[in-house]
Amino acid sequence: MFPMAANVLQIIRRAEIPLSKAEIADEAGVSLSAVSVHVERLIHEKLIKLSHIGESSGGRKPKQYSVNPDYGLILSIVMGSSFVQVAFTNFDCDILCLKTSPIHISDGPEKVLSFTNRLAEQLLEQYKLNKSSIKGIGIGIPGPVDFSLGIPIAPPIMPGWDRFPIREYWAKLYDCPCYVDNDVNVMALGEYTKGLNFTTENLLFVKIGTGIGSGIVYDGKLYRGTTGSAGDIGHFDTGRDQICWCGNKGCLEAVAGGKAIVSKGKELALAGKSGFLLTRLQDHGELTLDDIGAGLLKLDPMAVELVRESGTVIGQVLASVVNFSNPSLVVLGGKVSGFGDLFLAAIRQSVYQRSLPLATRNLQINKSVLGDTAGLTGGAFMTIDQLILQATDDDGNHFLN
Amino acid sequence: MFPMAANVLQIIRRAEIPLSKAEIADEAGVSLSAVSVHVERLIHEKLIKLSHIGESSGGRKPKQYSVNPDYGLILSIVMGSSFVQVAFTNFDCDILCLKTSPIHISDGPEKVLSFTNRLAEQLLEQYKLNKSSIKGIGIGIPGPVDFSLGIPIAPPIMPGWDRFPIREYWAKLYDCPCYVDNDVNVMALGEYTKGLNFTTENLLFVKIGTGIGSGIVYDGKLYRGTTGSAGDIGHFDTGRDQICWCGNKGCLEAVAGGKAIVSKGKELALAGKSGFLLTRLQDHGELTLDDIGAGLLKLDPMAVELVRESGTVIGQVLASVVNFSNPSLVVLGGKVSGFGDLFLAAIRQSVYQRSLPLATRNLQINKSVLGDTAGLTGGAFMTIDQLILQATDDDGNHFLN
C-alpha cells in the first residue's frame, strides 16, 4: 500500500464518526484529488465502506467513509498469570466472541499455547467462523516484550518463556502475521482507541491485579520504551519495609498489589483480627482476592482497611508518576480496581494531595471504560495497525493477501 | 510550504550527514521525482544547499544536500532563576555569539526582559549582525509553559510572571515569531539534536541546579505533557523529613537540590563540623554552590559527604523514573552535575542498584555533551521546527518572509 493510502486508512480508523473525502484531505494536509484516488482504492479493496450518519438538511450530502468491519477477523489473545482470554474481533475491533479460561502461565509456552489454541479452535467451530478470514493475531502477555521480534524478554512471572518465539508459533499455525505486546500496553491502547474514542491524548492505564503495572499513551501513541519495559511502576520505592521478589525492599507491588493484600489478609485472619476472613480461610483452605472483595461488601473492618491502605500507597506512587508524565487521564483496571469506590477514593485522595496543582488541574482518575475487554480490543487494534504498516513497507500495490 | 517540502527539509535537518535525493526519497517513503521538485524549491529558497563530503572513488557522485546555515539568524534565550543566557545562532543551530549575565527572575518580566533585550542588542552591535536577518526567537524559562500560547503557567519560582505574554513581547520587538518553552525541555532537545545527533531516541535530561527538573524525549520527540509540566521529578517523595516549599515533605528538590546542599553545608559549618566551609562562610557572609564545589576539590569530608548523599538520593528517584520511562540515556546537566565523578558515581550506583535489570540493560548515565549551551542550542532547534510547521500551516507557497 502506498504510504498515503495507509495514511488515509489510519485517518478513517481514528475518526469517531464516518468522514467525507474533504475531511480526510483536510486531516491529511493534501488536496481533495490526492485523497480521492486512495479512497477509491480502499473502497475497491473493501478496507473501507460508504457510511451514512443522519440525514442532510438540504442539498446533496457528501459521501462518508468508515472502516469496513467485515474485511476480516483478528484473533486477539490476552494472557495473565492465572487466566487466558481468547477472542475474535472484526476489523473495527468489535469483539465477536470470547472465551476465558484459567491457566498457569508457569506451565511454560508449549502447554499454555497449545491449550490457548484449542480455545481459539472451539470458538471458530462454535461461531462458524472461517479460519481463512483471519488476517492477523495479536497477543498480550504479562511481561516485557521485544516488540519487533515478538518474543518475551526475561519475563519475571513467566518462567520458561524467555525468548520463546511466540510470534512464529502463531504465525505458523494460522499462516498470517502475529504481533506480541505487553498486556498492559494493549489494555492502554484498547482504552485509548475504542474505550475513549481517541479523545484523550495522554493517558496512563494502571493495572492492579496480582502485581501492578502500567501502559502509557503519549501524544496519541503507545510508548513502549527502549527495551519494551516502559510503564513499570510495580517497583517504585514506597519507603516501606516489605521485601519484594526483585530483591529490593518497599516496592509498590510488594506493599499494595493483590498478592500483598491477600497475604496481609491471611495474617490478620490468623491473628484473630477478622472473624470474617478467618472463616473464609478455614472454609477454602486458602484466601483469595475474591474473599477480600466479599469482606469489603460485608464491611469487614479489616478488609476495608486493607483495601484503603492499598489505594493510599498506590496513590502516593501515582502522584509522582503524574508529576513526571503529566497525563490528562489515569485509568484503573485489573482485578483489584474492581474493589469499588472506597479504593478509587483512596487513590484519588493520595494523588490530589501529593501531586503538583498544575499536573492535576485537568487530571481525571477513572475506572476503565472497557474493563475486562480492554486488552482484547487493544490487541486487535495494535494488530491492524501493524498489518497496515507492514503492507506499506512490503510493496506498493496490495494491502493484504 | 507544502507539507512534503517541510517533510524534506526536516529529513535533511535531522540527518547526521548531507543526503542525496535518493536517500531523502527513501526516508520520506516517496519516489525520487516526488522529492526532486521539493529539493529544487528548497535550494531556490536558500533553505538548503549543495554539500559535498569526501570524494567519490569512481563514477559520478550524487549531489548531496544539507541545511543552509546562512539562511538566517535565531535569537535564543535561556533564563534561570539567577542568570540569563542570550545567543544568536545560525540556521543550523550553531552558536555564533553568546552573553551570560546574572539576573533576579523575581524582579518580574518587564525588568528582566528589557535587560535581556539590551544584551541581545549589544550582541547585534558587537558582532555586526543584521537585525532583519533574525527569523525567529526561542526562549526557555524555568517554569511550566503553555507552549501553544507562549506564556508561563503559575511558575513557582517566577513571581509576577504568571501568564505574562512573553511571546508577544518579543514578537513585537523583533517583528518575527517567538516560541517559549520550559528550560529543561529546550536543554533536552539541544542534547538530543545537536549534542547526540539524533542517535538516542529516548532520553531524559536531568537538570540539577538550585532545583531539580527533567526534560523528556520519547521516540525522537519532545514530550511536554498535558499542561506542559511533564518531567517534574523535583517533588518525588524520597521518604525523608524535609519540608518543601510546595507544602509536602520529603520532595527530592528539598532533600538533594543545590539549595538543599548549600543549606545543609551552612548548618554543618555553623555546627563546627567543617572548618573549610566555616571559613568560606565567614569570608563571604553567605555560602554558595561554588563553595561546596571548592570543598570537594580540597576533599573536605563534609563537602564530599553532602555531594555523595545528594547523588545517592537523586539516583534513588531516577531509578523509579528509569523503571517507568525506560530511556536509553539519562543526561545530567545543571550546576550541581558539574561536581564531577563522585557525584556521577553516586547517582549511577543508586540507579543500577534499584532499577530493574531489563530497564538498565542498555542504559547510559552521562554528563551533558553540550553542557551550558544545551538550552540555547535546543531553543534554536525548537524555533526552527516551529517556523517550518507554521509556514506549512499558513500558506502553500512561501517559507518565511
CSV table of N, CA, C and O in Angstrom, one decimal, chain B residues 300-358:
chain,number,residue,atom,x,y,z
B,300,ASP,N,37.3,18.2,51.4
B,300,ASP,CA,36.7,18.5,52.7
B,300,ASP,C,35.7,17.4,52.9
B,300,ASP,O,34.7,17.2,52.1
B,301,PRO,N,35.8,16.6,54.0
B,301,PRO,CA,34.9,15.4,54.2
B,301,PRO,C,33.5,15.8,54.2
B,301,PRO,O,32.6,15.0,53.7
B,302,MET,N,33.1,16.9,54.7
B,302,MET,CA,31.7,17.3,54.8
B,302,MET,C,31.1,17.6,53.4
B,302,MET,O,30.0,17.2,53.1
B,303,ALA,N,31.9,18.3,52.6
B,303,ALA,CA,31.5,18.7,51.3
B,303,ALA,C,31.3,17.4,50.4
B,303,ALA,O,30.4,17.2,49.7
B,304,VAL,N,32.3,16.5,50.6
B,304,VAL,CA,32.2,15.2,49.9
B,304,VAL,C,31.0,14.5,50.3
B,304,VAL,O,30.2,14.0,49.4
B,305,GLU,N,30.7,14.4,51.6
B,305,GLU,CA,29.5,13.7,52.1
B,305,GLU,C,28.2,14.3,51.6
B,305,GLU,O,27.3,13.6,51.1
B,306,LEU,N,28.2,15.6,51.6
B,306,LEU,CA,27.0,16.3,51.1
B,306,LEU,C,26.7,16.0,49.6
B,306,LEU,O,25.5,15.7,49.2
B,307,VAL,N,27.7,16.0,48.8
B,307,VAL,CA,27.5,15.8,47.4
B,307,VAL,C,27.2,14.3,47.1
B,307,VAL,O,26.3,14.0,46.3
B,308,ARG,N,27.9,13.4,47.9
B,308,ARG,CA,27.6,12.0,47.7
B,308,ARG,C,26.2,11.7,48.1
B,308,ARG,O,25.4,10.9,47.4
B,309,GLU,N,25.7,12.2,49.2
B,309,GLU,CA,24.4,12.0,49.7
B,309,GLU,C,23.3,12.5,48.7
B,309,GLU,O,22.3,11.8,48.4
B,310,SER,N,23.6,13.7,48.1
B,310,SER,CA,22.7,14.2,47.1
B,310,SER,C,22.6,13.3,45.9
B,310,SER,O,21.5,13.0,45.4
B,311,GLY,N,23.7,12.8,45.4
B,311,GLY,CA,23.8,11.9,44.3
B,311,GLY,C,23.0,10.6,44.6
B,311,GLY,O,22.3,10.1,43.7
B,312,THR,N,23.2,10.1,45.8
B,312,THR,CA,22.5,8.9,46.2
B,312,THR,C,21.0,9.0,46.1
B,312,THR,O,20.3,8.2,45.6
B,313,VAL,N,20.5,10.1,46.7
B,313,VAL,CA,19.0,10.3,46.8
B,313,VAL,C,18.5,10.6,45.4
B,313,VAL,O,17.4,10.0,45.0
B,314,ILE,N,19.2,11.4,44.6
B,314,ILE,CA,18.8,11.6,43.2
B,314,ILE,C,18.7,10.3,42.4
B,314,ILE,O,17.8,10.0,41.7
B,315,GLY,N,19.7,9.5,42.6
B,315,GLY,CA,19.8,8.2,42.0
B,315,GLY,C,18.6,7.3,42.3
B,315,GLY,O,18.0,6.6,41.5
B,316,GLN,N,18.2,7.4,43.6
B,316,GLN,CA,17.1,6.5,44.1
B,316,GLN,C,15.8,6.9,43.3
B,316,GLN,O,15.0,6.1,42.9
B,317,VAL,N,15.6,8.2,43.2
B,317,VAL,CA,14.4,8.7,42.4
B,317,VAL,C,14.5,8.4,40.9
B,317,VAL,O,13.6,7.9,40.3
B,318,LEU,N,15.7,8.6,40.4
B,318,LEU,CA,15.9,8.3,39.0
B,318,LEU,C,15.7,6.8,38.7
B,318,LEU,O,15.3,6.4,37.6
B,319,ALA,N,16.0,5.9,39.7
B,319,ALA,CA,15.8,4.5,39.5
B,319,ALA,C,14.3,4.3,39.2
B,319,ALA,O,13.9,3.5,38.2
B,320,SER,N,13.4,4.9,39.9
B,320,SER,CA,12.0,4.8,39.7
B,320,SER,C,11.6,5.3,38.3
B,320,SER,O,10.8,4.7,37.5
B,321,VAL,N,12.2,6.5,38.0
B,321,VAL,CA,11.9,7.1,36.7
B,321,VAL,C,12.3,6.3,35.5
B,321,VAL,O,11.7,6.2,34.5
B,322,VAL,N,13.5,5.7,35.7
B,322,VAL,CA,14.0,4.8,34.7
B,322,VAL,C,13.1,3.5,34.5
B,322,VAL,O,12.8,3.1,33.4
B,323,ASN,N,12.7,3.0,35.6
B,323,ASN,CA,11.7,1.8,35.5
B,323,ASN,C,10.5,2.2,34.7
B,323,ASN,O,10.0,1.5,33.9
B,324,PHE,N,10.0,3.4,35.0
B,324,PHE,CA,8.8,3.9,34.4
B,324,PHE,C,8.9,4.2,32.9
B,324,PHE,O,8.1,3.9,32.1
B,325,SER,N,10.0,5.0,32.6
B,325,SER,CA,10.1,5.5,31.3
B,325,SER,C,11.1,4.8,30.4
B,325,SER,O,11.2,5.1,29.2
B,326,ASN,N,11.9,3.9,30.9
B,326,ASN,CA,12.7,3.0,30.1
B,326,ASN,C,13.5,3.8,29.0
B,326,ASN,O,13.4,3.4,27.9
B,327,PRO,N,14.3,4.8,29.4
B,327,PRO,CA,15.0,5.5,28.4
B,327,PRO,C,16.3,4.8,28.1
B,327,PRO,O,16.6,3.8,28.8
B,328,SER,N,17.0,5.2,27.0
B,328,SER,CA,18.3,4.5,26.8
B,328,SER,C,19.5,5.4,27.3
B,328,SER,O,20.6,5.0,27.4
B,329,LEU,N,19.1,6.6,27.7
B,329,LEU,CA,20.1,7.6,28.2
B,329,LEU,C,19.5,8.5,29.2
B,329,LEU,O,18.5,9.1,29.0
B,330,VAL,N,20.2,8.7,30.3
B,330,VAL,CA,19.9,9.8,31.2
B,330,VAL,C,21.1,10.8,31.2
B,330,VAL,O,22.3,10.4,31.4
B,331,VAL,N,20.8,12.0,30.8
B,331,VAL,CA,21.8,13.0,30.7
B,331,VAL,C,21.7,13.9,31.9
B,331,VAL,O,20.7,14.4,32.3
B,332,LEU,N,22.9,14.2,32.5
B,332,LEU,CA,22.9,15.1,33.7
B,332,LEU,C,23.5,16.5,33.3
B,332,LEU,O,24.5,16.6,32.7
B,333,GLY,N,22.7,17.5,33.6
B,333,GLY,CA,23.1,18.9,33.4
B,333,GLY,C,22.8,19.7,34.6
B,333,GLY,O,22.3,19.3,35.6
B,334,GLY,N,23.2,21.0,34.5
B,334,GLY,CA,22.9,21.9,35.6
B,334,GLY,C,24.2,22.0,36.5
B,334,GLY,O,25.1,21.2,36.4
B,335,LYS,N,24.2,23.1,37.3
B,335,LYS,CA,25.4,23.4,38.0
B,335,LYS,C,25.9,22.2,38.9
B,335,LYS,O,27.1,21.9,39.0
B,336,VAL,N,25.0,21.6,39.7
B,336,VAL,CA,25.4,20.5,40.6
B,336,VAL,C,26.1,19.4,39.8
B,336,VAL,O,27.0,18.7,40.3
B,337,SER,N,25.6,19.1,38.6
B,337,SER,CA,26.1,18.0,37.9
B,337,SER,C,27.6,18.2,37.5
B,337,SER,O,28.3,17.3,37.0
B,338,GLY,N,28.0,19.5,37.6
B,338,GLY,CA,29.4,19.8,37.4
B,338,GLY,C,30.3,19.4,38.5
B,338,GLY,O,31.5,19.6,38.4
B,339,PHE,N,29.8,18.8,39.5
B,339,PHE,CA,30.5,18.4,40.7
B,339,PHE,C,31.4,17.2,40.5
B,339,PHE,O,32.1,16.7,41.4
B,340,GLY,N,31.4,16.6,39.3
B,340,GLY,CA,32.4,15.6,38.9
B,340,GLY,C,32.0,14.2,39.2
B,340,GLY,O,30.9,13.8,39.5
B,341,ASP,N,33.1,13.4,39.2
B,341,ASP,CA,32.9,11.9,39.1
B,341,ASP,C,32.3,11.3,40.4
B,341,ASP,O,31.5,10.4,40.3
B,342,LEU,N,32.6,12.0,41.5
B,342,LEU,CA,32.0,11.5,42.8
B,342,LEU,C,30.5,11.5,42.7
B,342,LEU,O,29.8,10.5,43.1
B,343,PHE,N,29.9,12.6,42.2
B,343,PHE,CA,28.5,12.8,42.2
B,343,PHE,C,27.9,11.9,41.1
B,343,PHE,O,26.9,11.2,41.4
B,344,LEU,N,28.5,11.8,40.0
B,344,LEU,CA,28.1,10.9,38.9
B,344,LEU,C,28.0,9.4,39.4
B,344,LEU,O,27.1,8.7,39.2
B,345,ALA,N,29.1,9.1,40.1
B,345,ALA,CA,29.2,7.7,40.6
B,345,ALA,C,28.1,7.4,41.6
B,345,ALA,O,27.5,6.3,41.6
B,346,ALA,N,27.8,8.3,42.4
B,346,ALA,CA,26.8,8.1,43.5
B,346,ALA,C,25.4,7.9,42.8
B,346,ALA,O,24.6,7.0,43.2
B,347,ILE,N,25.1,8.7,41.8
B,347,ILE,CA,23.9,8.6,41.0
B,347,ILE,C,23.8,7.2,40.3
B,347,ILE,O,22.8,6.5,40.5
B,348,ARG,N,24.9,6.9,39.6
B,348,ARG,CA,24.9,5.6,38.9
B,348,ARG,C,24.7,4.4,39.8
B,348,ARG,O,23.9,3.5,39.5
B,349,GLN,N,25.4,4.5,40.9
B,349,GLN,CA,25.3,3.3,41.8
B,349,GLN,C,23.8,3.1,42.3
B,349,GLN,O,23.3,2.0,42.3
B,350,SER,N,23.2,4.2,42.7
B,350,SER,CA,21.8,4.1,43.1
B,350,SER,C,20.9,3.6,42.0
B,350,SER,O,20.0,2.8,42.3
B,351,VAL,N,21.0,4.1,40.8
B,351,VAL,CA,20.1,3.7,39.8
B,351,VAL,C,20.3,2.2,39.5
B,351,VAL,O,19.3,1.5,39.4
B,352,TYR,N,21.6,1.8,39.3
B,352,TYR,CA,21.8,0.4,39.0
B,352,TYR,C,21.4,-0.6,40.1
B,352,TYR,O,21.0,-1.7,39.8
B,353,GLN,N,21.4,-0.1,41.3
B,353,GLN,CA,21.0,-0.9,42.4
B,353,GLN,C,19.5,-1.1,42.5
B,353,GLN,O,19.0,-2.2,42.8
B,354,ARG,N,18.8,-0.1,42.1
B,354,ARG,CA,17.4,0.0,42.4
B,354,ARG,C,16.5,-0.3,41.2
B,354,ARG,O,15.3,-0.6,41.3
B,355,SER,N,17.0,0.0,40.0
B,355,SER,CA,16.2,-0.2,38.8
B,355,SER,C,16.2,-1.7,38.4
B,355,SER,O,17.0,-2.4,38.8
B,356,LEU,N,15.1,-2.0,37.6
B,356,LEU,CA,15.0,-3.4,37.2
B,356,LEU,C,16.1,-3.7,36.1
B,356,LEU,O,16.4,-2.8,35.3
B,357,PRO,N,16.7,-4.9,36.1
B,357,PRO,CA,17.8,-5.2,35.2
B,357,PRO,C,17.4,-4.9,33.7
B,357,PRO,O,18.2,-4.4,33.0
B,358,LEU,N,16.2,-5.2,33.3
B,358,LEU,CA,15.8,-5.0,31.9
B,358,LEU,C,15.8,-3.6,31.6
B,358,LEU,O,16.2,-3.2,30.5
